[in-house]
Amino acid sequence: MYKPGEKSPVILDGDPGHDDAIAWLIARASMMTDKALDIKAVTAVGGNVSLDKTAYNAMRVLTLLGMTEVPLAKGAEHPLMRELMSAPSVHGESGLDGPVLPEPELSLSSLTAVELMAKVLRESDEGVTIVSTGPLTNTAALLLAHPELKEKIRRISLMGGGVSHGNWTPAAEFNILVDPEAADIVFKSGVPILMSGLDVTEKALVLKDDVERIRAIGSKVGDIVWKWLEFFYQYHKKIGYEGAPMHDPCAVMALLHPEIFTVRDYHVEIETAGKYCQGATVADVRDIKKQEPNASVVLGLDREKFVDYLVEAVAAYR
Ligand code: RIB
Ligand code: CA
């Protein structure tokens, strides 16, 4: 999908978040190793915790990853048409609880997230990939404000939804449920979508031994990632998972290593109303009367190869 040396321009949009931070680490590692990706901008959105906190976490993560030269902008404080629902129970009050992180060594752009995203799209002489690992508010706002730039978006690789089930409710995954209207705009946009939903992300588990592999790397970045994973692992073990689900990293890994994933093209619609199914990503998996697909949906992966690539990415940081 994204070949070594291609340096394909990418915008990272998320709500760090332990798994957002690890997704960004993997994308940045590509710039130091196979050079498949070239991160042009990062945008923060309210989600796991408030926008102020996700923006501050983004500043600390970019500092840790040596990305202080990449422009970072604050985006939407709340969903397009709803109050923000956050998840401090999962990521802690700060949104990135666990290890002490470096204080920011970069400042926020004076542009809004939509203005920065539009600038990157306008200035790029090739299609830009948006990797969205939080609620889709910023991406939807970009599509609404700049329909003329739509064809400059190569793909939206998002973590969100699930064909078979939800996590925040039985039907809905958190990122989609926080802003279903935004997700509806994105899935109706006609932009190529790569959807890493819970069907794959809950199989992308980091197990105890894998956490120890990261710990054994023994670098400054490795120690922090190990502590993030330990935090995420302990929370998910408590609620019944076998390991730490690497939700957001799938949205990057599926671009870099598509050969380890199983993907099917489906027509996906977003339930924006309803009492029980609000925020559901309703995929048409029927063999007959199948609607024209609007998304490539990631359904499975080779977990061991996924973890090997994760370890490799962390080890790229000296
Ligand atoms: O449901 C998982 C998603 O919600 C991940 O993106 C996680 O970071 C949270 O935003
Ligand atoms: Ca996230």
GROMACS .gro file of C-alpha atoms and ligand atoms in nm:
model
  329
    1MET     CA    1   0.000   0.000   0.000
    2TYR     CA    2   0.268   0.258   0.105
    3LYS     CA    3   0.604   0.149  -0.028
    4PRO     CA    4   0.946   0.204   0.131
    5GLY     CA    5   1.096   0.529   0.010
    6GLU     CA    6   0.758   0.664  -0.108
    7LYS     CA    7   0.754   0.936   0.164
    8SER     CA    8   0.379   0.960   0.122
    9PRO     CA    9   0.246   1.274   0.296
   10VAL     CA   10   0.038   1.206   0.607
   11ILE     CA   11  -0.164   1.408   0.858
   12LEU     CA   12  -0.207   1.247   1.202
   13ASP     CA   13  -0.532   1.342   1.377
   14GLY     CA   14  -0.611   1.202   1.721
   15ASP     CA   15  -0.698   1.229   2.088
   16PRO     CA   16  -0.385   1.101   2.270
   17GLY     CA   17  -0.452   0.861   2.433
   18HIS     CA   18  -0.200   0.581   2.491
   19ASP     CA   19  -0.282   0.404   2.168
   20ASP     CA   20  -0.284   0.726   1.963
   21ALA     CA   21   0.067   0.794   2.095
   22ILE     CA   22   0.187   0.448   1.992
   23ALA     CA   23   0.025   0.489   1.649
   24TRP     CA   24   0.213   0.817   1.603
   25LEU     CA   25   0.536   0.649   1.718
   26ILE     CA   26   0.496   0.384   1.447
   27ALA     CA   27   0.431   0.648   1.179
   28ARG     CA   28   0.735   0.849   1.290
   29ALA     CA   29   0.952   0.535   1.298
   30SER     CA   30   0.866   0.484   0.931
   31MET     CA   31   1.027   0.822   0.859
   32MET     CA   32   1.349   0.695   1.020
   33THR     CA   33   1.350   0.346   0.864
   34ASP     CA   34   1.159   0.254   0.547
   35LYS     CA   35   1.061   0.615   0.470
   36ALA     CA   36   0.718   0.508   0.348
   37LEU     CA   37   0.547   0.794   0.528
   38ASP     CA   38   0.620   1.165   0.568
   39ILE     CA   39   0.426   1.330   0.854
   40LYS     CA   40   0.328   1.680   0.743
   41ALA     CA   41   0.107   1.784   1.035
   42VAL     CA   42  -0.057   1.664   1.354
   43THR     CA   43  -0.399   1.777   1.478
   44ALA     CA   44  -0.561   1.720   1.817
   45VAL     CA   45  -0.929   1.656   1.881
   46GLY     CA   46  -1.134   1.625   2.198
   47GLY     CA   47  -1.213   1.261   2.271
   48ASN     CA   48  -1.045   1.045   2.531
   49VAL     CA   49  -1.013   1.361   2.738
   50SER     CA   50  -1.073   1.733   2.676
   51LEU     CA   51  -0.910   1.909   2.381
   52ASP     CA   52  -0.679   2.107   2.611
   53LYS     CA   53  -0.549   1.778   2.751
   54THR     CA   54  -0.521   1.596   2.417
   55ALA     CA   55  -0.339   1.896   2.270
   56TYR     CA   56  -0.098   1.906   2.566
   57ASN     CA   57  -0.046   1.530   2.537
   58ALA     CA   58   0.018   1.571   2.164
   59MET     CA   59   0.285   1.833   2.240
   60ARG     CA   60   0.454   1.598   2.487
   61VAL     CA   61   0.436   1.299   2.253
   62LEU     CA   62   0.580   1.495   1.959
   63THR     CA   63   0.859   1.617   2.188
   64LEU     CA   64   0.934   1.260   2.299
   65LEU     CA   65   0.939   1.136   1.938
   66GLY     CA   66   1.170   1.415   1.821
   67MET     CA   67   0.899   1.570   1.604
   68THR     CA   68   0.919   1.928   1.731
   69GLU     CA   69   0.946   2.053   1.373
   70VAL     CA   70   0.608   1.909   1.270
   71PRO     CA   71   0.323   2.166   1.292
   72LEU     CA   72   0.060   2.078   1.555
   73ALA     CA   73  -0.283   2.242   1.572
   74LYS     CA   74  -0.577   2.224   1.808
   75GLY     CA   75  -0.905   2.117   1.649
   76ALA     CA   76  -1.254   2.062   1.772
   77GLU     CA   77  -1.329   2.100   2.142
   78HIS     CA   78  -1.653   1.903   2.103
   79PRO     CA   79  -1.843   1.701   1.838
   80LEU     CA   80  -2.021   1.877   1.553
   81MET     CA   81  -2.363   1.861   1.714
   82ARG     CA   82  -2.318   1.709   2.060
   83GLU     CA   83  -2.152   1.757   2.394
   84LEU     CA   84  -1.816   1.582   2.433
   85MET     CA   85  -1.826   1.237   2.594
   86SER     CA   86  -1.477   1.146   2.719
   87ALA     CA   87  -1.303   0.837   2.855
   88PRO     CA   88  -1.077   0.924   3.150
   89SER     CA   89  -1.160   0.582   3.298
   90VAL     CA   90  -0.955   0.423   3.018
   91HIS     CA   91  -0.661   0.660   2.979
   92GLY     CA   92  -0.657   0.833   3.318
   93GLU     CA   93  -0.739   1.192   3.410
   94SER     CA   94  -0.452   1.331   3.197
   95GLY     CA   95  -0.549   1.109   2.905
   96LEU     CA   96  -0.196   0.969   2.906
   97ASP     CA   97  -0.144   0.847   3.263
   98GLY     CA   98   0.160   0.634   3.350
   99PRO     CA   99   0.518   0.745   3.280
  100VAL     CA  100   0.647   1.099   3.325
  101LEU     CA  101   0.675   1.261   2.981
  102PRO     CA  102   0.904   1.542   2.866
  103GLU     CA  103   0.762   1.893   2.889
  104PRO     CA  104   0.670   2.027   2.543
  105GLU     CA  105   0.954   2.172   2.334
  106LEU     CA  106   0.722   2.302   2.061
  107SER     CA  107   0.426   2.540   2.059
  108LEU     CA  108   0.086   2.502   1.905
  109SER     CA  109   0.030   2.638   1.553
  110SER     CA  110  -0.167   2.962   1.533
  111LEU     CA  111  -0.383   2.785   1.275
  112THR     CA  112  -0.685   2.576   1.365
  113ALA     CA  113  -0.673   2.206   1.279
  114VAL     CA  114  -0.895   2.260   0.974
  115GLU     CA  115  -0.678   2.550   0.853
  116LEU     CA  116  -0.360   2.344   0.900
  117MET     CA  117  -0.507   2.037   0.731
  118ALA     CA  118  -0.628   2.252   0.439
  119LYS     CA  119  -0.284   2.416   0.410
  120VAL     CA  120  -0.111   2.076   0.389
  121LEU     CA  121  -0.359   1.955   0.128
  122ARG     CA  122  -0.327   2.276  -0.076
  123GLU     CA  123   0.053   2.273  -0.072
  124SER     CA  124   0.097   1.902  -0.144
  125ASP     CA  125   0.166   1.802  -0.503
  126GLU     CA  126   0.034   1.452  -0.426
  127GLY     CA  127  -0.257   1.294  -0.238
  128VAL     CA  128  -0.237   1.324   0.142
  129THR     CA  129  -0.343   1.045   0.378
  130ILE     CA  130  -0.531   1.144   0.693
  131VAL     CA  131  -0.481   0.896   0.978
  132SER     CA  132  -0.761   0.962   1.224
  133THR     CA  133  -0.746   0.785   1.558
  134GLY     CA  134  -1.005   0.978   1.754
  135PRO     CA  135  -1.355   1.110   1.692
  136LEU     CA  136  -1.385   1.221   1.328
  137THR     CA  137  -1.484   1.579   1.409
  138ASN     CA  138  -1.176   1.749   1.261
  139THR     CA  139  -1.185   1.543   0.941
  140ALA     CA  140  -1.556   1.606   0.892
  141ALA     CA  141  -1.507   1.978   0.957
  142LEU     CA  142  -1.232   1.983   0.692
  143LEU     CA  143  -1.463   1.814   0.439
  144LEU     CA  144  -1.743   2.061   0.516
  145ALA     CA  145  -1.520   2.369   0.501
  146HIS     CA  146  -1.311   2.269   0.199
  147PRO     CA  147  -1.501   2.044  -0.043
  148GLU     CA  148  -1.267   2.171  -0.313
  149LEU     CA  149  -0.976   1.994  -0.141
  150LYS     CA  150  -1.146   1.654  -0.119
  151GLU     CA  151  -0.964   1.513  -0.421
  152LYS     CA  152  -0.631   1.599  -0.253
  153ILE     CA  153  -0.709   1.339   0.016
  154ARG     CA  154  -0.556   1.007  -0.092
  155ARG     CA  155  -0.724   0.806   0.185
  156ILE     CA  156  -0.864   0.836   0.534
  157SER     CA  157  -0.722   0.554   0.747
  158LEU     CA  158  -0.929   0.558   1.062
  159MET     CA  159  -0.958   0.365   1.384
  160GLY     CA  160  -1.328   0.343   1.453
  161GLY     CA  161  -1.642   0.135   1.448
  162GLY     CA  162  -1.684  -0.237   1.423
  163VAL     CA  163  -1.883  -0.468   1.196
  164SER     CA  164  -1.968  -0.717   1.467
  165HIS     CA  165  -1.986  -0.516   1.790
  166GLY     CA  166  -1.906  -0.201   1.985
  167ASN     CA  167  -1.707  -0.128   2.298
  168TRP     CA  168  -1.868   0.179   2.451
  169THR     CA  169  -2.209   0.025   2.392
  170PRO     CA  170  -2.292  -0.320   2.252
  171ALA     CA  171  -2.341  -0.153   1.912
  172ALA     CA  172  -2.100   0.141   1.903
  173GLU     CA  173  -1.725   0.195   1.926
  174PHE     CA  174  -1.609   0.505   2.119
  175ASN     CA  175  -1.462   0.718   1.835
  176ILE     CA  176  -1.772   0.684   1.621
  177LEU     CA  177  -2.015   0.719   1.912
  178VAL     CA  178  -1.857   1.044   2.032
  179ASP     CA  179  -1.941   1.210   1.698
  180PRO     CA  180  -2.171   0.998   1.476
  181GLU     CA  181  -2.263   1.298   1.259
  182ALA     CA  182  -1.895   1.354   1.177
  183ALA     CA  183  -1.849   0.987   1.095
  184ASP     CA  184  -2.158   1.001   0.871
  185ILE     CA  185  -2.006   1.292   0.677
  186VAL     CA  186  -1.675   1.107   0.638
  187PHE     CA  187  -1.829   0.777   0.525
  188LYS     CA  188  -2.055   0.959   0.275
  189SER     CA  189  -1.770   1.178   0.142
  190GLY     CA  190  -1.656   0.943  -0.133
  191VAL     CA  191  -1.296   0.967  -0.006
  192PRO     CA  192  -1.131   0.619   0.007
  193ILE     CA  193  -1.163   0.490   0.363
  194LEU     CA  194  -0.958   0.224   0.540
  195MET     CA  195  -1.155   0.136   0.853
  196SER     CA  196  -0.972  -0.040   1.137
  197GLY     CA  197  -1.261  -0.124   1.366
  198LEU     CA  198  -1.284  -0.342   1.673
  199ASP     CA  199  -1.305  -0.653   1.451
  200VAL     CA  200  -0.929  -0.622   1.398
  201THR     CA  201  -0.814  -0.395   1.682
  202GLU     CA  202  -0.937  -0.630   1.955
  203LYS     CA  203  -0.729  -0.904   1.789
  204ALA     CA  204  -0.423  -0.673   1.777
  205LEU     CA  205  -0.344  -0.764   2.136
  206VAL     CA  206  -0.014  -0.694   2.313
  207LEU     CA  207   0.028  -0.977   2.564
  208LYS     CA  208   0.241  -0.989   2.877
  209ASP     CA  209   0.543  -1.138   2.696
  210ASP     CA  210   0.516  -0.871   2.429
  211VAL     CA  211   0.524  -0.596   2.692
  212GLU     CA  212   0.845  -0.752   2.823
  213ARG     CA  213   0.994  -0.748   2.470
  214ILE     CA  214   0.937  -0.373   2.458
  215ARG     CA  215   1.083  -0.333   2.807
  216ALA     CA  216   1.395  -0.525   2.700
  217ILE     CA  217   1.472  -0.261   2.435
  218GLY     CA  218   1.594  -0.046   2.724
  219SER     CA  219   1.596   0.292   2.547
  220LYS     CA  220   1.439   0.616   2.677
  221VAL     CA  221   1.151   0.589   2.430
  222GLY     CA  222   1.129   0.214   2.487
  223ASP     CA  223   1.089   0.264   2.862
  224ILE     CA  224   0.803   0.509   2.811
  225VAL     CA  225   0.627   0.286   2.559
  226TRP     CA  226   0.670  -0.010   2.793
  227LYS     CA  227   0.502   0.191   3.074
  228TRP     CA  228   0.221   0.304   2.841
  229LEU     CA  229   0.163  -0.057   2.741
  230GLU     CA  230   0.178  -0.173   3.103
  231PHE     CA  231  -0.087   0.090   3.195
  232PHE     CA  232  -0.308  -0.008   2.900
  233TYR     CA  233  -0.253  -0.380   2.966
  234GLN     CA  234  -0.349  -0.360   3.333
  235TYR     CA  235  -0.669  -0.163   3.259
  236HIS     CA  236  -0.779  -0.404   2.986
  237LYS     CA  237  -0.690  -0.715   3.187
  238LYS     CA  238  -0.915  -0.582   3.463
  239ILE     CA  239  -1.212  -0.558   3.225
  240GLY     CA  240  -1.157  -0.902   3.077
  241TYR     CA  241  -0.922  -0.865   2.780
  242GLU     CA  242  -0.635  -1.111   2.735
  243GLY     CA  243  -0.400  -0.823   2.654
  244ALA     CA  244  -0.380  -0.456   2.553
  245PRO     CA  245  -0.577  -0.392   2.231
  246MET     CA  246  -0.369  -0.179   1.995
  247HIS     CA  247  -0.668   0.006   1.849
  248ASP     CA  248  -0.505   0.314   1.695
  249PRO     CA  249  -0.177   0.151   1.583
  250CYS     CA  250  -0.382  -0.062   1.341
  251ALA     CA  251  -0.472   0.253   1.144
  252VAL     CA  252  -0.101   0.311   1.073
  253MET     CA  253   0.017  -0.051   1.053
  254ALA     CA  254  -0.252  -0.133   0.793
  255LEU     CA  255  -0.094   0.131   0.566
  256LEU     CA  256   0.263   0.008   0.615
  257HIS     CA  257   0.212  -0.369   0.628
  258PRO     CA  258  -0.117  -0.452   0.450
  259GLU     CA  259   0.004  -0.809   0.389
  260ILE     CA  260  -0.052  -0.903   0.755
  261PHE     CA  261  -0.416  -0.787   0.755
  262THR     CA  262  -0.743  -0.926   0.619
  263VAL     CA  263  -0.953  -0.658   0.450
  264ARG     CA  264  -1.299  -0.665   0.288
  265ASP     CA  265  -1.476  -0.386   0.097
  266TYR     CA  266  -1.820  -0.309   0.240
  267HIS     CA  267  -2.082  -0.039   0.223
  268VAL     CA  268  -2.081   0.112   0.574
  269GLU     CA  269  -2.344   0.347   0.711
  270ILE     CA  270  -2.344   0.530   1.043
  271GLU     CA  271  -2.641   0.513   1.278
  272THR     CA  272  -2.683   0.869   1.407
  273ALA     CA  273  -3.019   0.816   1.580
  274GLY     CA  274  -3.175   0.522   1.766
  275LYS     CA  275  -3.203   0.419   2.127
  276TYR     CA  276  -2.978   0.110   2.128
  277CYS     CA  277  -2.762   0.140   1.815
  278GLN     CA  278  -2.658   0.506   1.799
  279GLY     CA  279  -2.298   0.529   1.668
  280ALA     CA  280  -2.303   0.184   1.508
  281THR     CA  281  -2.112   0.129   1.182
  282VAL     CA  282  -2.362  -0.077   0.986
  283ALA     CA  283  -2.174  -0.278   0.722
  284ASP     CA  284  -2.361  -0.445   0.436
  285VAL     CA  285  -2.202  -0.793   0.445
  286ARG     CA  286  -2.480  -0.960   0.247
  287ASP     CA  287  -2.386  -1.156  -0.064
  288ILE     CA  288  -2.703  -1.049  -0.243
  289LYS     CA  289  -2.839  -0.694  -0.291
  290LYS     CA  290  -2.498  -0.572  -0.174
  291GLN     CA  291  -2.462  -0.194  -0.189
  292GLU     CA  292  -2.159  -0.032  -0.360
  293PRO     CA  293  -1.875  -0.039  -0.102
  294ASN     CA  294  -1.754   0.291   0.047
  295ALA     CA  295  -1.491   0.149   0.279
  296SER     CA  296  -1.217  -0.113   0.301
  297VAL     CA  297  -1.281  -0.273   0.638
  298VAL     CA  298  -0.996  -0.444   0.824
  299LEU     CA  299  -1.123  -0.762   0.987
  300GLY     CA  300  -0.821  -0.963   1.097
  301LEU     CA  301  -0.443  -0.977   1.124
  302ASP     CA  302  -0.137  -1.189   1.195
  303ARG     CA  303  -0.096  -1.080   1.557
  304GLU     CA  304   0.258  -1.205   1.601
  305LYS     CA  305   0.383  -1.021   1.291
  306PHE     CA  306   0.197  -0.711   1.412
  307VAL     CA  307   0.382  -0.726   1.744
  308ASP     CA  308   0.714  -0.786   1.566
  309TYR     CA  309   0.660  -0.468   1.362
  310LEU     CA  310   0.563  -0.280   1.680
  311VAL     CA  311   0.884  -0.389   1.854
  312GLU     CA  312   1.082  -0.292   1.542
  313ALA     CA  313   0.925   0.055   1.542
  314VAL     CA  314   1.005   0.117   1.907
  315ALA     CA  315   1.362  -0.008   1.857
  316ALA     CA  316   1.409   0.250   1.579
  317TYR     CA  317   1.435   0.521   1.847
  318ARG     CA  318   1.788   0.538   1.986
  319RIB     O1  319  -1.239   0.263   2.092
  319RIB     C1  320  -1.101   0.285   2.089
  319RIB     C2  321  -1.069   0.425   2.049
  319RIB     O2  322  -1.118   0.516   2.145
  319RIB     C3  323  -0.918   0.453   2.043
  319RIB     O3  324  -0.892   0.547   1.943
  319RIB     C4  325  -0.887   0.511   2.176
  319RIB     O4  326  -0.773   0.597   2.175
  319RIB     C5  327  -1.011   0.591   2.202
  319RIB     O5  328  -0.998   0.714   2.133
  320CA      CA  329  -0.768   0.749   1.998
   0.00000   0.00000   0.00000
